Tab-separated table of C-alpha atoms in Angstrom:
chain	number	residue	atom	x	y	z
A	795	UNK	CA	0.000	0.000	0.000
A	796	UNK	CA	0.950	3.639	-0.402
A	797	UNK	CA	1.039	5.026	3.142
A	798	UNK	CA	1.636	8.465	4.656
A	799	UNK	CA	2.700	8.874	8.282
A	800	UNK	CA	2.273	12.308	9.815
A	801	UNK	CA	4.525	12.400	12.833
A	802	UNK	CA	8.211	11.543	12.956
A	803	UNK	CA	8.379	10.719	16.663
A	804	UNK	CA	9.000	7.341	18.263
A	805	UNK	CA	5.701	5.749	17.233
A	806	UNK	CA	5.647	7.219	13.728
A	807	UNK	CA	9.237	6.206	13.083
A	808	UNK	CA	8.690	2.704	14.413
A	809	UNK	CA	5.604	2.136	12.267
A	810	UNK	CA	7.404	3.506	9.198
A	811	UNK	CA	10.300	1.064	9.594
A	812	UNK	CA	8.011	-1.923	10.175
A	813	UNK	CA	5.676	-1.104	7.277
A	814	UNK	CA	8.566	-0.549	4.856
A	815	UNK	CA	9.949	-3.934	5.880
A	816	UNK	CA	6.584	-5.446	4.915
A	817	UNK	CA	6.952	-3.953	1.424
A	818	UNK	CA	4.723	-0.884	1.713
A	819	UNK	CA	5.661	2.506	0.274
A	820	UNK	CA	5.827	4.958	3.184
A	821	UNK	CA	6.190	8.746	3.237
A	822	UNK	CA	6.845	10.424	6.585
A	823	UNK	CA	6.252	14.073	7.470
A	824	UNK	CA	5.353	16.117	10.525
A	825	UNK	CA	2.614	18.699	10.995
A	826	UNK	CA	5.120	21.523	10.514
A	827	UNK	CA	6.870	19.965	7.532
A	828	UNK	CA	5.918	19.831	3.826
A	829	UNK	CA	2.412	20.866	2.834
A	830	UNK	CA	0.037	18.247	4.221
A	831	UNK	CA	-1.981	18.150	1.012
A	832	UNK	CA	1.130	16.987	-0.873
A	833	UNK	CA	2.048	14.357	1.697
A	834	UNK	CA	-1.397	12.735	1.802
A	835	UNK	CA	-2.156	12.939	-1.921
A	836	UNK	CA	-2.936	9.546	-3.501
A	837	UNK	CA	-2.316	7.680	-0.243
A	838	UNK	CA	-4.370	4.607	0.628
A	839	UNK	CA	-3.643	4.876	4.352
A	840	UNK	CA	-2.746	7.959	6.395
A	841	UNK	CA	-1.409	7.437	9.908
A	842	UNK	CA	-1.645	10.453	12.216
A	843	UNK	CA	0.859	10.155	15.056
A	844	UNK	CA	1.241	13.634	16.558
A	845	UNK	CA	0.269	15.267	19.875
A	846	UNK	CA	-3.419	16.118	20.113
A	847	UNK	CA	-2.618	19.823	20.470
A	848	UNK	CA	-1.311	19.791	16.872
A	849	UNK	CA	-4.341	18.072	15.331
A	850	UNK	CA	-6.093	21.360	14.378
A	851	UNK	CA	-3.183	22.162	12.017
A	852	UNK	CA	-4.333	19.213	9.891
A	853	UNK	CA	-8.004	20.157	9.871
A	854	UNK	CA	-10.038	19.227	6.752
A	855	UNK	CA	-6.997	18.409	4.593
A	856	UNK	CA	-7.437	14.673	4.086
A	857	UNK	CA	-8.838	12.867	1.026
A	858	UNK	CA	-12.187	11.248	1.661
A	859	UNK	CA	-11.218	7.855	0.230
A	860	UNK	CA	-8.146	7.173	2.403
A	861	UNK	CA	-8.119	5.068	5.570
A	862	UNK	CA	-7.099	7.466	8.345
A	863	UNK	CA	-5.536	6.027	11.502
A	864	UNK	CA	-5.204	7.965	14.759
A	865	UNK	CA	-2.497	6.682	17.127
A	866	UNK	CA	-2.686	9.634	19.518
A	867	UNK	CA	-3.562	10.103	23.175
A	868	UNK	CA	-4.651	13.197	25.059
A	869	UNK	CA	-2.342	14.299	27.874
A	870	UNK	CA	-3.468	17.806	28.895
A	871	UNK	CA	-1.248	18.113	31.961
A	872	UNK	CA	1.903	16.718	30.377
A	873	UNK	CA	1.920	17.897	26.782
A	874	UNK	CA	-1.270	19.096	25.129
A	875	UNK	CA	-2.727	21.702	27.461
A	876	UNK	CA	-6.461	21.678	28.026
A	877	UNK	CA	-8.608	21.395	24.896
A	878	UNK	CA	-12.125	22.405	26.028
A	879	UNK	CA	-14.052	20.553	23.291
A	880	UNK	CA	-12.081	17.379	23.951
A	881	UNK	CA	-12.524	17.732	27.689
A	882	UNK	CA	-16.265	18.020	27.128
A	883	UNK	CA	-16.569	14.839	25.055
A	884	UNK	CA	-13.888	12.894	26.917
A	885	UNK	CA	-13.207	10.776	23.814
A	886	UNK	CA	-9.872	11.532	22.172
A	887	UNK	CA	-10.414	10.120	18.694
A	888	UNK	CA	-14.008	11.328	18.402
A	889	UNK	CA	-12.617	14.846	18.715
A	890	UNK	CA	-9.840	14.031	16.212
A	891	UNK	CA	-12.435	12.726	13.747
A	892	UNK	CA	-14.421	15.934	14.078
A	893	UNK	CA	-11.297	18.041	13.554
A	894	UNK	CA	-10.114	16.154	10.468
A	895	UNK	CA	-13.550	15.914	8.881
A	896	UNK	CA	-13.082	12.253	7.895
A	897	UNK	CA	-13.723	8.937	9.674
A	898	UNK	CA	-10.747	7.746	11.697
A	899	UNK	CA	-9.735	4.359	13.040
A	900	UNK	CA	-8.032	4.370	16.441
A	901	UNK	CA	-5.194	1.858	16.839
A	902	UNK	CA	-1.539	1.709	17.955
A	903	UNK	CA	-2.351	4.186	20.744
A	904	UNK	CA	-2.476	1.511	23.432
A	905	UNK	CA	0.971	0.016	22.928
A	906	UNK	CA	4.391	1.518	23.604
A	907	UNK	CA	6.621	1.963	20.559
A	908	UNK	CA	9.212	-0.231	22.287
A	909	UNK	CA	6.689	-3.076	22.575
A	910	UNK	CA	5.685	-2.593	18.949
A	911	UNK	CA	9.306	-2.802	17.818
A	912	UNK	CA	10.318	-5.633	20.149
A	913	UNK	CA	7.294	-7.852	19.558
A	914	UNK	CA	9.562	-10.851	19.011
A	915	UNK	CA	10.489	-10.763	22.695
A	916	UNK	CA	6.851	-10.997	23.810
A	917	UNK	CA	4.111	-13.549	23.517
A	918	UNK	CA	1.551	-12.512	20.895
A	919	UNK	CA	-0.030	-9.190	21.877
A	920	UNK	CA	-3.556	-8.014	21.021
A	921	UNK	CA	-4.275	-4.443	19.937
A	922	UNK	CA	-7.579	-2.623	20.371
A	923	UNK	CA	-9.170	-1.089	17.265
A	924	UNK	CA	-12.183	1.211	17.062
A	925	UNK	CA	-13.887	3.199	14.327
A	926	UNK	CA	-17.129	3.874	12.495
A	927	UNK	CA	-16.135	2.754	8.977
A	928	UNK	CA	-16.323	-1.043	8.691
A	929	UNK	CA	-14.298	-1.217	5.453
A	930	UNK	CA	-11.555	0.987	6.896
A	931	UNK	CA	-11.373	-1.229	9.965
A	932	UNK	CA	-10.927	-4.302	7.778
A	933	UNK	CA	-7.843	-2.657	6.231
A	934	UNK	CA	-6.528	-1.892	9.714
A	935	UNK	CA	-7.236	-5.418	10.987
A	936	UNK	CA	-5.061	-6.821	8.183
A	937	UNK	CA	-2.296	-4.309	8.887
A	938	UNK	CA	-2.287	-5.234	12.575
A	939	UNK	CA	-2.132	-8.952	11.732
A	940	UNK	CA	0.634	-8.423	9.148
A	941	UNK	CA	2.675	-6.579	11.786
A	942	UNK	CA	2.459	-9.621	14.043
A	943	UNK	CA	-0.376	-8.775	16.445
A	944	UNK	CA	-3.934	-9.909	17.058
A	945	UNK	CA	-6.706	-7.329	16.732
A	946	UNK	CA	-9.797	-6.777	18.839
A	947	UNK	CA	-12.678	-4.642	17.591
A	948	UNK	CA	-13.700	-2.331	20.447
A	949	UNK	CA	-16.602	-0.937	18.395
A	950	UNK	CA	-17.403	2.558	17.148
A	951	UNK	CA	-15.188	5.590	17.647
A	952	UNK	CA	-17.523	6.596	20.495
A	953	UNK	CA	-16.312	3.449	22.291
A	954	UNK	CA	-12.628	4.255	21.795
A	955	UNK	CA	-12.354	5.644	25.337
A	956	UNK	CA	-11.915	1.998	26.365
A	957	UNK	CA	-8.401	2.060	24.861
A	958	UNK	CA	-7.425	5.535	26.094
A	959	UNK	CA	-4.819	6.236	28.807
A	960	UNK	CA	-6.227	5.227	32.168
A	961	UNK	CA	-7.993	2.125	30.877
A	962	UNK	CA	-7.051	-1.367	32.044
A	963	UNK	CA	-5.842	-2.314	28.539
A	964	UNK	CA	-3.642	0.728	27.944
A	965	UNK	CA	-0.032	-0.347	27.190
A	966	UNK	CA	-0.443	-3.653	29.020
A	967	UNK	CA	0.947	-6.010	26.319
A	968	UNK	CA	-1.729	-8.636	26.891
A	969	UNK	CA	-3.079	-11.427	24.701
A	970	UNK	CA	-6.434	-11.444	22.936
A	971	UNK	CA	-8.296	-13.439	25.572
A	972	UNK	CA	-7.119	-11.172	28.391
A	973	UNK	CA	-7.865	-8.018	26.401
A	974	UNK	CA	-11.439	-9.182	25.784
A	975	UNK	CA	-11.863	-9.963	29.478
A	976	UNK	CA	-10.610	-6.550	30.556
A	977	UNK	CA	-12.796	-4.704	28.056
A	978	UNK	CA	-15.817	-6.537	29.455
A	979	UNK	CA	-14.934	-5.471	33.002
A	980	UNK	CA	-14.918	-1.756	32.019
A	981	UNK	CA	-18.619	-1.658	31.265
A	982	UNK	CA	-19.681	1.904	30.460
A	983	UNK	CA	-17.666	3.754	33.107
A	984	UNK	CA	-15.774	6.224	30.918
A	985	UNK	CA	-15.342	8.680	33.782
A	986	UNK	CA	-13.299	6.119	35.712
A	987	UNK	CA	-10.844	5.923	32.798
A	988	UNK	CA	-10.530	9.713	32.615
A	989	UNK	CA	-9.999	9.970	36.377
A	990	UNK	CA	-7.305	7.282	36.214
A	991	UNK	CA	-5.569	9.043	33.338
A	992	UNK	CA	-5.305	12.203	35.406
A	993	UNK	CA	-3.726	10.272	38.285
A	994	UNK	CA	-1.351	8.508	35.899
A	995	UNK	CA	-0.252	11.828	34.412
A	996	UNK	CA	0.993	12.890	37.831
A	997	UNK	CA	3.050	9.709	38.138
A	998	UNK	CA	4.386	10.050	34.583
A	999	UNK	CA	5.492	13.613	35.252
A	1000	UNK	CA	7.153	12.812	38.564
A	1001	UNK	CA	8.748	9.435	37.757
A	1002	UNK	CA	8.276	8.028	34.261
A	1003	UNK	CA	10.300	4.824	34.907
A	1004	UNK	CA	8.028	4.118	37.883
A	1005	UNK	CA	4.994	4.597	35.639
A	1006	UNK	CA	6.361	2.068	33.139
A	1007	UNK	CA	7.021	-0.366	35.969
A	1008	UNK	CA	3.433	0.114	37.130
A	1009	UNK	CA	2.185	-0.764	33.633
A	1010	UNK	CA	4.218	-3.954	33.657
A	1011	UNK	CA	2.801	-4.911	37.045
A	1012	UNK	CA	-0.609	-4.365	35.504
A	1013	UNK	CA	0.001	-7.354	33.235
A	1014	UNK	CA	-0.893	-9.625	36.118
């Protein structure tokens, strides 16, 4: 496939290397680089991997026929600042979808780039996927499988809060059966996930290695 990745950070760079290895043609840019219209032109898949605060710079620039993937997470206290409309909805990728003006599929947000890159050192990991466009999700499911992971369909983009920071599946490197079990335990309590994210942000800011250790303990 012909793929564009917007975002040259750890996740964007990792995905670029892995997708090129699979034989895809990949162009990488950032939101302050070459004109976005040029980067995304004639692309089958566009992966957006930038901080949420930079999403408005991409607004309404994407072709309607491309599969658009959002890998981002909202961290207002660490990186993004408060975004009132996002705070009101509480659902990261729903806000991103509204900003971009095209359907998005949320995936690769709930795994660390190191786990993505070092998958050979882990047992098979499952990744959560959510979105409103069934055909777009089928493309993403295949991409996830080709990269060496199982996929689990969370549901619509309105359900994507279940894979946001603060959820019990966020960056846990768990298998498909365990991911399904944990999603079931969340029920409809989105506020609990948001509250946990806020607490986790404090830990991340004060002691990031301790936060990573906490995530690993959460595997049990």
